[in-house]
XYZ file of C-alpha atoms in Angstrom:
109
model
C 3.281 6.864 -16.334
C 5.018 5.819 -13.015
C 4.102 2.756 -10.956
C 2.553 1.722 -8.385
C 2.640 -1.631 -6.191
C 0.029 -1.257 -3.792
C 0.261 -3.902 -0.999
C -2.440 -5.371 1.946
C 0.255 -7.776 4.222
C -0.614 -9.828 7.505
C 2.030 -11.409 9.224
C 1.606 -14.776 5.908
C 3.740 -12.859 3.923
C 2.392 -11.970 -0.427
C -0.321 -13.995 -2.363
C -1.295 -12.648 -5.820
C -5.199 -11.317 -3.986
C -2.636 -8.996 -1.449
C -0.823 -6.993 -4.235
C -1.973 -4.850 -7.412
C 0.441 -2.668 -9.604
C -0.942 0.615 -10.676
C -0.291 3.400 -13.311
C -1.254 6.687 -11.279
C 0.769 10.151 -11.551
C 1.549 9.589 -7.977
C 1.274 8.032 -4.320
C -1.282 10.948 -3.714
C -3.198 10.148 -6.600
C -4.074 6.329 -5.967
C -5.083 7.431 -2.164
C -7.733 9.914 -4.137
C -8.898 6.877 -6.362
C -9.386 5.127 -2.597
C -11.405 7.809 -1.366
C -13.623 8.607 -4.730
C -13.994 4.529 -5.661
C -13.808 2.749 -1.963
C -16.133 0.084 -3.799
C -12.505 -0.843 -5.870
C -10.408 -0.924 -2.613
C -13.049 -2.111 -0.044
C -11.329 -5.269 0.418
C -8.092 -3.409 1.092
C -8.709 -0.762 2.778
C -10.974 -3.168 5.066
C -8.399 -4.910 6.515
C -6.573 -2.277 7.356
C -8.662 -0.549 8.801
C -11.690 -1.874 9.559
C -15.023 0.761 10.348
C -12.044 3.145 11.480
C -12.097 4.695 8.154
C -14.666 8.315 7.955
C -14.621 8.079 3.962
C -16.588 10.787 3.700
C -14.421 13.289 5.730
C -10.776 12.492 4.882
C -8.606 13.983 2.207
C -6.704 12.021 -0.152
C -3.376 13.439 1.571
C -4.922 12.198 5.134
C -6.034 8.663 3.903
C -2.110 8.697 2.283
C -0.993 10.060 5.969
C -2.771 6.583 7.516
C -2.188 4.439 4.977
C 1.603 5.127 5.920
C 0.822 4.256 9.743
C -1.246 0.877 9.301
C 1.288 -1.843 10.339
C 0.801 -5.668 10.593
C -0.773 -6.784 13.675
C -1.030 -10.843 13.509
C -3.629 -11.769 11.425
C -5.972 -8.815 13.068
C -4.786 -5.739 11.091
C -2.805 -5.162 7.597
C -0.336 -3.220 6.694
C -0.862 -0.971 3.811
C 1.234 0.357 1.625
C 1.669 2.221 -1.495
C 5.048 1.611 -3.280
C 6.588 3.601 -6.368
C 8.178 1.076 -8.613
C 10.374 0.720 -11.649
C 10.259 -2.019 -13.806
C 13.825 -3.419 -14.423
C 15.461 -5.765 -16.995
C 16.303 -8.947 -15.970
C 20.097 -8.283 -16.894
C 19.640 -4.909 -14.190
C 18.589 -6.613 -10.962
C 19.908 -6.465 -8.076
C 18.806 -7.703 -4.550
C 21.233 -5.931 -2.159
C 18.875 -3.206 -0.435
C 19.581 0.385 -0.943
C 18.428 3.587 1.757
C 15.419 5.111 -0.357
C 12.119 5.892 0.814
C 9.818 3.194 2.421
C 12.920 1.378 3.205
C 12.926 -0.366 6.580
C 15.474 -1.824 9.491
C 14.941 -5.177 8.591
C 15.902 -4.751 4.800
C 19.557 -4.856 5.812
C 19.925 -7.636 8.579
């Protein structure tokens, strides 16, 4: 099953409470898991949003829609993010930054 890091970032950078890796069939699928189990997420999804978040009322392909908009605002507002991954042997990694999806300007300067 593919993975999934899921990531809640202010402007401090990672801790291990900011960053969970999920097995879900896809993207799509862990935003429906926020929508049907915001208990889980509430800590996520909180920071990101806030009260600016109509559980009831959004589909999982509109929560996935914001969750791709939310950006890091100071310490006010988190970005987050849900990430396909692929686990990698040591004797595989590389660091130099490829053009792929989720990829941004600052990854290559």
């Amino acid at each position: 099953m593919p993975l999934f890091l899921i990531t809640s970032l202010y402007d401090e950078g990672i801790s291990p409470n900011l960053v969970r890796v999920v097995e879900a069939d896809s993207a799509l699928a862990v935003a429906a898991h926020m929508l049907y189990h915001p208990e889980q997420w509430e800590y996520f999804l909180y920071r990101s949003f806030k009260e600016d978040l109509p559980i009831g009322s959004l589909t999982p392909e509109a929560l996935l829609e914001r969750i791709n908009q939310t950006w890091v605002d100071g310490d006010s507002s988190a970005q987050l993010r849900i990430t396909p991954i692929t686990a990698q042997p040591l004797e595989a990694i590389t660091t130099t930054p490829s053009f792929q999806p989720g990829a941004i300007f600052s990854d290559f300067g």
